[in-house]
Every structure is written in structure tokens, then in C-alpha cells.
Amino acid sequence: MSEFTVLNPATEQPVTTVAQPDAEETDAAIARAVAAQRDWRAVTPGDRAGLLRRFAAAVDAHIGELADLEVAGSGHPLGQATWEAGHVRDVLLYYSAAPERLIGKQIPVPGGLNVTFHEPVGVVGLIVPWNFPMPIFSWGMAPALASGNTVVAKPAELTPLTAIRIAELALEAGLPEGVLQVLPGKGSVVGQRLVDHPQVRKIVFTGSTEVGSQVMAGCARHIKRVTLELGGKSANIVFADCDLERAAATAPYAVFDNAGQDCCARSRILVQRSVLDRFMELLEPAVKNVAVGDPAAPGTEMGPLISAAHRRHVASYVPDDAPVAFRGSAPDGPGFWFPPTVLAPVGAADPAYTEEVFGPVVTVTPFEDEADAVTIANDTPYGLSGSIWTSDVGRAIRVSRAVETGTLSVNSHSSVRYWTPFGGFKQSGLGRELGPDAPEAFTETKNVFIATD
Ligand code: NAD
């Protein structure tokens, strides 16, 4: 068993050391999950719902503790981390209603009665990235459990602490042993084993498109069900007819939230040329006013990047001769800090414009008209998120339909609401999470015909 030292990204000091399970321990956990699933699926819908509500209550009673863990282990600002812990509670509560509503169909057929059932797939392997350790864990875990599956979850190596604690809270709330297990191991060991193990019947993977494609290939060998939530390079499209002050004031938060380590980051701002100069005038103070600093301090809006290696990666997109239009601030001294950075004008081949930076770097590009905006927005292999700013309702609808992306918002930057489906077009993923249909994604439809003649 190897060990991993979790660092505080804001101080570079160790937080704690976590034992990393190996492949044999992963197999043992999967065996426990298989055994536990036989009983879990037999728990009556009402009792399963009740246990999920108790689990939500246990999370609710520990919001402060979970938030502090995320501040220390992931560098998330306290306000954001508190929201994230509350989001886990809300997602559990939302899906606690699902066991009693997994309703099949009665289909008219000759000669008998035909009904469909939503049967749990079995054991679900959940592979989570480091950028939103709590929310992304809950999006897979809660609907999977609600549908009668057991879950073996692998948090990212860098950020295992909150998932470990949430699994302890599940046990304290009365979920049976083996129903929810967290294995804080390496992707190449635990993650790979979840993909390769024949008794894991579905993988929910959130992470890079590169690893997601390997995961999909691994799942193909077993015809294993897979949901992929991958990278993004989303556009924030600002038309001349919009409330330009609001569009400029909110644009920094649409990309610098979580220090830009957000798959939904609107990292390409596209602005209609006729208002480009005015937009840049308005954007500059908004960027400079982003409060970057100690994540534990109230009022901090942006913390550090997750690691030294990731900061090197982000910095590679802003070489010395990069076209920096303006930048915000970042603390000196220890911590993996990187200031909010606006690049303009950028060439169409500039990696900062074409690749997912996953840091606080945004490009600004002018466009001429509606058709031009849609062409530029779609000129990417990704299709996860995006925003459209306009006061013309018809245009809002036309552009929403034309942009090839899974989650769009008009005159706002919202992406993830647990009531609504979330996921990507093109290389941003496969399948959808959240929303009312998520529990069915963890089931197989069984059709049963009962002869009456
Ligand atoms: P990553 O792909 O490096 O790792 C994601 C997870 O996969 C980690 O837990 C890692 O340990 C595991 N992993 C690594 N190799 C594996 C293997 N061979 N088999 C199985 N699992 C393996 O991604 P990351 O750097 O942690 O996260 C950043 C990426 O995640 C970005 O591209 C971002 O856009 C994406 N992301 C997408 C969404 C979404 O919902 N679409 C949400 C958040 C993050």
C-alpha cells in the first residue's frame, strides 16, 4: 500500500497522508460491493429513500467540517466549499425521491400483460477528478444508490479527503457496509481496475478527454456501460444588443471561478466587433476586482491552482510574448497562485485559444454577425457549456439551437443545476448526469410479458 500526502494548495504545507489501495484491495472492495448489492436492491423503495434522506441529514450536520476539508485540501474559497457541501446534501435529497418513483411502463400488447422494470445495473465504478471533488462525487453516487446499485468511488489522488469523509457519514447514517466505498488510489491502479473488472457493470468517469477515451476503450472490452463527462472550451457569446455592463461584469466569474479549473469555464469570450472596445473597457476593472487570495478568508472569490505541476501547465499558455490585454492580481509567496489573465487579440492557432487551459486564462475574439458567432463557437472539438448575451429573444433561441453544446445559458452563466440534465456534445462526453432521468441511467430496462390466454 502506497501513501499520498495531500498538500494545501494555498500554503504548500502537508494537510494529511492518505493510504492508497492497490489492485488487490480494489478487487476486495468490488467483491464487497457485489455482495452488498444483493441486499441493497432488496431494501424496499421507501426504506432506501429514508436511508438517503438520513445520509443527506448527516451531510447537512457536517457542512462546516466538509467545507474546511475542501478549503485545506483543494484550495477552494470557503464560500464556494460551503456551497459545494450543501450541494451534496441537496443532490442526495433530490434523488432520495427516486426509489419510490422508478416507474416502469405497462404497454398494451395482444394476449397478455406487458410491463417494464428498471433493474439496477449492479456495481457502479465512479471516477472523480480533482476540480470539484464533492459535487461530481455526488452526481454519480446519489442516483446510482437510489436505483439500487452499490458504488465504488475513486476520488482524484490530489483531493481525496471530502469523499472519504462523506463515505464515513453514509455509514453513520445507516447505509449498510459495502453500499458506498471510497478508494483514494491512483487512476492507473484503482481507476484502471474499476474499468477492467468484469463485475463493475457501469463506469461514470469525469476527467480529461484523453483519459476518458482510454476508459471508454477499456469499457468496450466488457460492453460495460459508461458515462463520460470530459473537457470543454466553451464560448461566452456577447452580442451588441445585450446589457453590456452586466455581460462584462459577470464574464470573469464565468471563467475564473474555481481558478478556471472548471470544465464549464467560458474560456473563449466572443464579442460582436461593434462593441468590442467598450466591452474591453468594462471587462478590465471587473477582472482586476476579482478577489484572489487566502481561500479560508471570507470574501475570497478565487483561490490557488491545485498543484505546482498544474500551475506550470497553465503558465505554458501564457509565454513571455503572450498578448496579455490585462491581468488581475495574485498573492506572492507560497501557494500555487496564478492571476486572472485576459489574452487579446489571439491567433486562431494559439493553444490558449484552441485547448482547454483549465486555469484562469481567457481569450477575447471579435465576431461580425450571428452566423459568424455560431461558426466560431462551434469551431472546437468540445461542446460542454456556453453563454449567450442578447436582448433579442429570437436570436437567443436561434443561437441556443445552433451552438453544439450540452448546457447553455442566456443572459446568465449557470451550468449545473441538479434538477436539469448536464453533459457534453462531441468530445465533451457521452450521456447525461443529473436531472430527473439520472436514476434510469443506472438501470437496465427489463421487459416482462405475462400471458393471459
Ligand atoms: P484526469 O483525466 O487526469 O483524471 C480524472 C480521474 O481519472 C482521476 O480520478 C484520475 O485518477 C483517474 N484516472 C487517471 N488515469 C486513469 C486510468 N487509466 N483509468 C481510470 N481512471 C484514471 O482529469 P483531471 O486532471 O483530474 O480533471 C480535469 C479534467 O476533467 C478536465 O479536462 C476537465 O474539463 C474535466 N472535467 C469535466 C467535467 C464534466 O462534467 N464534463 C467536470 C469536471 C472536470
XYZ file of C-alpha atoms and ligand atoms in Angstrom:
497
model
C 0.000 0.000 0.000
C 1.475 3.369 -1.018
C 0.808 6.673 0.687
C -0.076 10.086 -0.659
C 0.489 13.379 1.112
C -2.295 15.885 0.476
C -0.905 19.436 0.227
C -2.745 22.659 0.951
C -2.518 24.412 -2.455
C -2.609 27.840 -0.789
C 0.343 27.174 1.536
C 2.113 24.130 0.012
C 2.046 22.621 3.531
C 1.001 18.981 4.117
C -2.596 18.530 5.296
C -2.559 14.793 5.926
C -1.378 11.495 4.489
C -3.747 9.041 2.838
C -3.135 5.318 2.289
C -3.662 4.391 -1.371
C -5.250 0.988 -2.007
C -3.688 -1.316 -4.597
C -5.341 -3.513 -7.247
C -5.912 -6.416 -4.799
C -7.666 -4.143 -2.337
C -9.732 -2.789 -5.204
C -10.802 -6.328 -6.094
C -11.737 -6.951 -2.453
C -13.811 -3.763 -2.378
C -15.577 -4.763 -5.603
C -16.356 -8.181 -4.096
C -17.876 -6.454 -1.031
C -19.891 -4.195 -3.347
C -21.219 -7.202 -5.298
C -22.329 -8.898 -2.066
C -23.835 -5.714 -0.627
C -25.775 -5.016 -3.811
C -27.835 -8.200 -3.468
C -29.256 -6.867 -0.205
C -29.334 -3.190 -1.183
C -31.519 -3.779 -4.217
C -33.922 -5.715 -1.990
C -34.309 -2.851 0.510
C -37.838 -1.579 -0.047
C -38.061 1.662 -2.036
C -39.412 3.539 0.979
C -36.584 2.341 3.232
C -33.937 3.141 0.617
C -35.414 6.617 0.280
C -35.362 7.020 4.062
C -31.707 5.991 4.280
C -30.748 8.504 1.580
C -32.594 11.225 3.500
C -30.684 10.287 6.667
C -27.458 10.382 4.657
C -28.401 13.885 3.444
C -29.093 14.936 7.047
C -25.674 13.618 8.135
C -24.003 15.664 5.394
C -26.052 18.691 6.429
C -24.846 18.329 10.025
C -21.215 18.365 8.815
C -21.270 21.129 6.175
C -18.709 23.226 8.041
C -16.330 20.322 8.526
C -16.595 19.244 4.868
C -16.096 22.821 3.676
C -12.995 23.235 5.858
C -11.580 19.992 4.439
C -12.100 21.271 0.883
C -10.513 24.623 1.693
C -7.452 22.882 3.153
C -7.131 20.038 0.645
C -8.279 21.681 -2.600
C -7.827 25.435 -2.063
C -11.488 26.216 -2.751
C -12.684 29.523 -1.302
C -14.697 28.934 1.877
C -17.937 30.315 0.419
C -17.675 28.021 -2.575
C -16.698 24.988 -0.483
C -19.662 25.582 1.829
C -21.970 25.757 -1.186
C -20.446 22.514 -2.523
C -21.073 20.619 0.736
C -24.661 21.904 0.737
C -24.973 20.796 -2.871
C -24.096 17.218 -1.865
C -26.938 17.315 0.679
C -29.324 18.719 -1.940
C -28.387 16.132 -4.560
C -28.913 13.336 -2.020
C -32.302 14.784 -1.045
C -33.349 15.201 -4.679
C -32.506 11.583 -5.526
C -33.941 10.276 -2.254
C -37.274 10.730 -4.009
C -36.229 8.411 -6.833
C -36.511 4.913 -5.291
C -40.254 5.420 -4.861
C -40.627 6.795 -8.378
C -38.666 4.316 -10.530
C -41.790 3.732 -12.506
C -41.933 1.293 -15.409
C -44.474 1.108 -18.220
C -47.447 -1.053 -18.876
C -47.559 -1.450 -22.658
C -50.673 -2.670 -24.485
C -49.957 -5.952 -26.289
C -52.202 -8.793 -27.504
C -52.515 -11.968 -25.419
C -51.237 -10.736 -22.093
C -49.871 -8.080 -19.802
C -46.592 -6.357 -20.668
C -44.644 -4.397 -18.084
C -41.163 -2.905 -17.891
C -38.935 -2.735 -14.827
C -35.884 -0.568 -14.158
C -33.386 -3.048 -12.727
C -30.160 -1.770 -11.136
C -27.053 -2.442 -13.237
C -25.163 -3.735 -10.163
C -21.837 -2.280 -9.052
C -21.017 1.213 -10.348
C -17.430 2.484 -10.534
C -17.248 6.234 -10.089
C -14.028 8.023 -11.130
C -13.846 11.640 -9.978
C -11.457 14.486 -10.929
C -9.820 16.958 -8.541
C -11.570 20.147 -9.609
C -14.946 19.644 -7.892
C -14.363 16.714 -5.544
C -17.680 16.928 -3.692
C -20.263 17.875 -6.350
C -19.026 15.458 -9.010
C -18.864 12.622 -6.471
C -22.490 13.283 -5.520
C -23.780 13.447 -9.116
C -22.827 9.825 -9.758
C -23.210 8.428 -6.275
C -26.689 9.655 -5.310
C -28.727 8.487 -8.340
C -26.748 5.224 -8.539
C -27.583 4.384 -4.918
C -31.184 5.477 -5.377
C -31.624 2.991 -8.239
C -30.395 0.072 -6.115
C -26.750 -0.061 -7.172
C -23.713 -0.143 -4.943
C -20.881 2.291 -5.620
C -17.103 2.026 -5.523
C -15.763 5.550 -5.943
C -12.249 6.678 -6.722
C -11.569 10.327 -5.953
C -8.642 12.070 -7.628
C -5.279 11.391 -5.987
C -4.830 15.086 -5.123
C -8.235 15.625 -3.453
C -9.489 12.518 -1.628
C -10.429 13.983 1.756
C -14.063 15.033 1.367
C -15.128 11.837 -0.432
C -13.538 9.756 2.344
C -15.454 11.747 4.966
C -18.748 11.599 3.057
C -18.490 7.782 2.874
C -17.995 7.704 6.672
C -21.112 9.845 7.059
C -23.034 7.367 4.895
C -22.173 4.577 7.332
C -23.063 6.757 10.322
C -26.420 7.472 8.673
C -27.131 3.751 8.448
C -26.239 2.806 4.885
C -25.121 -0.839 5.054
C -21.406 -1.693 4.782
C -20.264 -2.124 1.191
C -23.013 0.031 -0.349
C -20.756 3.078 -0.760
C -16.979 2.625 -0.680
C -14.307 5.212 -1.411
C -10.881 4.039 -2.595
C -8.475 7.007 -2.690
C -5.969 5.339 -5.026
C -4.180 6.036 -8.259
C -6.008 6.315 -11.562
C -3.599 3.885 -13.188
C -4.258 1.303 -10.444
C -7.689 1.664 -8.818
C -9.331 3.544 -11.703
C -7.966 1.095 -14.248
C -9.127 -1.878 -12.151
C -12.649 -0.480 -11.932
C -12.659 -0.200 -15.720
C -11.208 -3.690 -16.245
C -13.112 -5.627 -13.582
C -15.977 -7.604 -15.142
C -18.208 -7.269 -12.069
C -18.226 -3.475 -12.264
C -21.156 -3.022 -14.608
C -21.009 0.709 -15.219
C -18.320 3.402 -15.092
C -19.088 7.058 -14.528
C -15.943 8.941 -15.435
C -15.335 12.660 -15.145
C -11.957 13.959 -16.217
C -9.851 14.732 -19.234
C -10.888 13.752 -22.741
C -7.575 11.887 -23.110
C -8.148 9.558 -20.126
C -11.889 9.378 -20.894
C -11.146 7.932 -24.302
C -8.955 5.220 -22.698
C -11.698 4.497 -20.169
C -14.240 4.119 -22.980
C -11.928 1.717 -24.830
C -11.483 -0.316 -21.626
C -15.230 -0.438 -21.054
C -15.773 -1.594 -24.642
C -13.966 -4.854 -23.874
C -16.761 -5.795 -21.441
C -19.582 -3.909 -23.190
C -19.585 -2.014 -19.908
C -21.979 0.916 -19.600
C -20.153 4.204 -19.433
C -20.948 7.853 -18.846
C -18.209 10.343 -19.690
C -18.009 13.972 -18.577
C -14.898 15.383 -20.236
C -13.180 18.626 -21.178
C -14.563 21.852 -22.546
C -13.666 25.059 -24.358
C -16.897 26.917 -24.025
C -17.841 30.227 -25.594
C -19.385 33.253 -23.925
C -21.056 35.000 -26.881
C -21.700 38.695 -26.324
C -23.981 40.378 -28.879
C -24.032 44.164 -29.311
C -27.706 44.313 -28.297
C -27.167 42.886 -24.796
C -26.827 44.533 -21.391
C -23.111 45.064 -21.961
C -22.397 46.233 -18.401
C -23.811 43.018 -16.961
C -22.139 40.843 -19.569
C -18.742 42.375 -18.769
C -19.245 42.367 -15.001
C -20.134 38.664 -14.951
C -17.713 37.363 -17.613
C -14.756 36.991 -15.185
C -16.786 34.706 -12.898
C -17.812 32.547 -15.854
C -14.185 31.578 -16.394
C -12.180 32.391 -13.247
C -14.499 30.585 -10.830
C -12.535 27.801 -9.148
C -9.422 29.452 -10.637
C -10.622 28.394 -14.094
C -10.419 24.713 -13.136
C -13.944 24.208 -14.344
C -14.983 22.068 -17.292
C -17.751 24.627 -17.969
C -15.394 27.623 -17.936
C -16.350 30.082 -20.665
C -12.710 30.431 -21.665
C -13.437 31.985 -25.074
C -15.250 35.298 -24.930
C -16.656 36.147 -28.372
C -17.726 39.782 -28.702
C -19.557 41.469 -31.568
C -16.984 43.757 -33.147
C -19.101 46.915 -32.912
C -18.969 46.794 -29.075
C -15.533 45.212 -28.623
C -13.729 48.341 -27.404
C -16.460 49.256 -24.921
C -16.630 45.654 -23.682
C -12.867 45.588 -23.036
C -13.099 48.890 -21.114
C -15.779 47.368 -18.903
C -14.050 43.983 -18.567
C -10.738 45.364 -17.296
C -11.948 46.636 -13.887
C -14.144 43.547 -13.476
C -11.100 41.290 -13.904
C -8.913 43.427 -11.666
C -11.582 43.357 -8.936
C -11.727 39.564 -8.660
C -10.717 38.901 -5.039
C -7.841 36.409 -5.293
C -6.294 35.217 -2.042
C -6.482 33.076 1.076
C -9.314 30.586 0.426
C -10.159 30.468 4.129
C -10.793 34.235 4.283
C -14.411 35.329 3.856
C -14.898 37.288 0.674
C -12.238 35.458 -1.331
C -13.534 34.725 -4.815
C -10.611 32.859 -6.331
C -8.016 30.617 -4.695
C -4.854 28.953 -5.980
C -4.434 26.300 -8.648
C -4.409 22.722 -7.443
C -0.686 21.886 -7.736
C 2.749 23.079 -8.814
C 2.594 20.821 -11.887
C -0.770 22.236 -12.899
C 0.471 25.805 -12.454
C 3.387 25.021 -14.807
C 0.869 23.653 -17.307
C -1.354 26.742 -17.087
C 1.654 29.081 -17.299
C 2.730 27.389 -20.544
C -0.306 29.036 -22.214
C 0.966 32.497 -21.253
C 4.562 32.695 -22.520
C 6.525 35.943 -22.188
C 5.364 37.166 -25.591
C 1.689 36.279 -24.990
C -0.802 39.021 -25.995
C -1.853 39.880 -22.420
C -4.540 42.574 -22.551
C -4.744 42.875 -18.750
C -4.467 40.763 -15.630
C -5.830 40.602 -12.116
C -3.762 40.039 -9.021
C -2.446 37.010 -7.135
C -0.597 36.717 -3.817
C 3.189 36.351 -3.683
C 4.898 33.684 -1.633
C 3.925 30.056 -1.119
C 0.872 28.611 -2.858
C 0.139 27.693 -6.457
C -1.144 31.132 -7.471
C -1.880 32.354 -10.959
C -3.531 35.727 -11.680
C -6.693 36.048 -13.787
C -5.387 36.711 -17.289
C -7.096 38.090 -20.394
C -5.471 37.433 -23.776
C -6.394 39.548 -26.822
C -6.030 39.570 -29.723
C -5.222 35.866 -30.088
C -4.442 33.930 -33.251
C -6.814 31.141 -34.251
C -3.984 28.603 -33.821
C -2.853 29.850 -30.401
C -3.086 26.901 -27.949
C -4.658 29.259 -25.381
C -7.500 29.699 -27.881
C -7.823 26.088 -29.069
C -7.027 23.976 -25.978
C -8.670 23.605 -22.593
C -6.328 25.597 -20.300
C -8.117 24.641 -17.058
C -6.784 27.767 -15.393
C -7.673 31.466 -15.092
C -6.876 32.366 -18.687
C -9.465 33.687 -21.129
C -9.237 34.836 -24.732
C -11.350 37.584 -26.338
C -12.188 37.273 -30.040
C -14.386 39.582 -32.153
C -17.133 38.344 -34.470
C -19.174 40.111 -37.148
C -22.719 38.728 -37.030
C -24.861 35.900 -35.712
C -23.697 33.335 -38.271
C -20.066 34.218 -37.615
C -20.573 33.853 -33.845
C -22.089 30.381 -34.242
C -19.302 29.261 -36.608
C -16.581 30.394 -34.191
C -18.357 28.943 -31.144
C -18.635 25.543 -32.857
C -15.060 25.520 -34.142
C -13.807 23.251 -31.340
C -13.828 19.513 -30.708
C -15.581 20.216 -27.400
C -19.226 21.047 -26.650
C -19.986 21.241 -22.960
C -21.295 24.618 -21.955
C -21.669 28.240 -23.030
C -23.455 31.543 -22.599
C -25.316 33.879 -24.932
C -25.824 37.569 -24.100
C -28.529 39.296 -26.127
C -31.798 41.154 -25.587
C -33.341 39.661 -28.751
C -35.443 36.627 -27.763
C -35.478 35.212 -31.275
C -31.709 35.426 -31.519
C -31.316 33.819 -28.102
C -33.353 30.841 -29.264
C -31.742 30.594 -32.727
C -28.210 30.696 -31.332
C -29.057 28.321 -28.471
C -30.242 25.762 -31.007
C -27.250 26.288 -33.303
C -24.418 26.055 -30.777
C -23.301 22.422 -30.454
C -23.089 22.167 -26.709
C -24.919 20.372 -23.905
C -25.673 23.145 -21.418
C -26.302 26.744 -22.418
C -27.462 29.772 -20.527
C -28.869 33.009 -21.910
C -28.061 36.249 -20.075
C -26.546 34.223 -17.246
C -23.665 31.823 -16.733
C -25.369 28.998 -14.928
C -24.316 25.491 -15.947
C -25.069 22.992 -13.290
C -28.431 22.790 -11.614
C -29.141 19.391 -10.144
C -32.739 19.499 -11.422
C -31.607 19.598 -15.063
C -29.518 17.326 -17.293
C -25.807 18.038 -17.629
C -23.305 16.691 -20.137
C -21.493 17.318 -23.362
C -21.724 17.136 -27.131
C -18.787 15.938 -29.260
C -15.585 15.228 -27.305
C -17.004 16.734 -24.105
C -18.630 13.489 -23.195
C -21.214 10.777 -23.526
C -24.509 10.518 -21.671
C -26.022 12.922 -19.180
C -25.904 13.292 -15.425
C -28.332 14.997 -13.042
C -31.916 15.954 -13.781
C -34.982 13.781 -13.328
C -33.736 10.978 -15.611
C -30.370 10.283 -13.947
C -31.538 7.297 -11.869
C -32.658 5.482 -15.044
C -29.121 5.801 -16.420
C -28.102 3.389 -13.654
C -30.668 0.777 -14.646
C -31.377 -1.749 -17.348
C -34.873 -1.809 -18.775
C -36.367 -5.250 -18.379
C -39.437 -6.178 -20.376
C -41.769 -8.866 -18.994
C -44.709 -10.355 -20.866
C -47.271 -12.364 -18.889
C -49.631 -14.428 -20.980
C -53.283 -14.152 -20.096
C -54.564 -16.655 -22.625
P -7.836 13.183 -15.370
O -8.434 12.632 -16.606
O -6.368 13.272 -15.274
O -8.288 12.319 -14.099
C -9.644 12.114 -13.784
C -9.747 10.885 -12.899
O -9.378 9.739 -13.663
C -8.835 10.906 -11.670
O -9.505 10.334 -10.577
C -7.689 10.016 -12.116
O -7.013 9.410 -11.041
C -8.436 8.969 -12.944
N -7.599 8.226 -13.900
C -6.396 8.578 -14.422
N -5.941 7.594 -15.232
C -6.871 6.614 -15.233
C -6.986 5.361 -15.894
N -6.037 4.898 -16.718
N -8.098 4.617 -15.685
C -9.076 5.068 -14.870
N -9.027 6.233 -14.202
C -7.930 7.009 -14.396
O -8.548 14.573 -15.158
P -8.254 15.671 -14.033
O -6.982 16.366 -14.411
O -8.399 15.065 -12.673
O -9.509 16.636 -14.236
C -9.507 17.668 -15.148
C -10.318 17.313 -16.378
O -11.618 16.919 -16.004
C -10.503 18.483 -17.315
O -10.304 18.088 -18.644
C -11.965 18.863 -17.115
O -12.561 19.528 -18.186
C -12.583 17.557 -16.830
N -13.848 17.752 -16.127
C -15.024 17.524 -16.790
C -16.229 17.715 -16.149
C -17.531 17.482 -16.857
O -18.539 17.322 -16.178
N -17.576 17.431 -18.168
C -16.254 18.131 -14.833
C -15.052 18.356 -14.194
C -13.849 18.141 -14.861
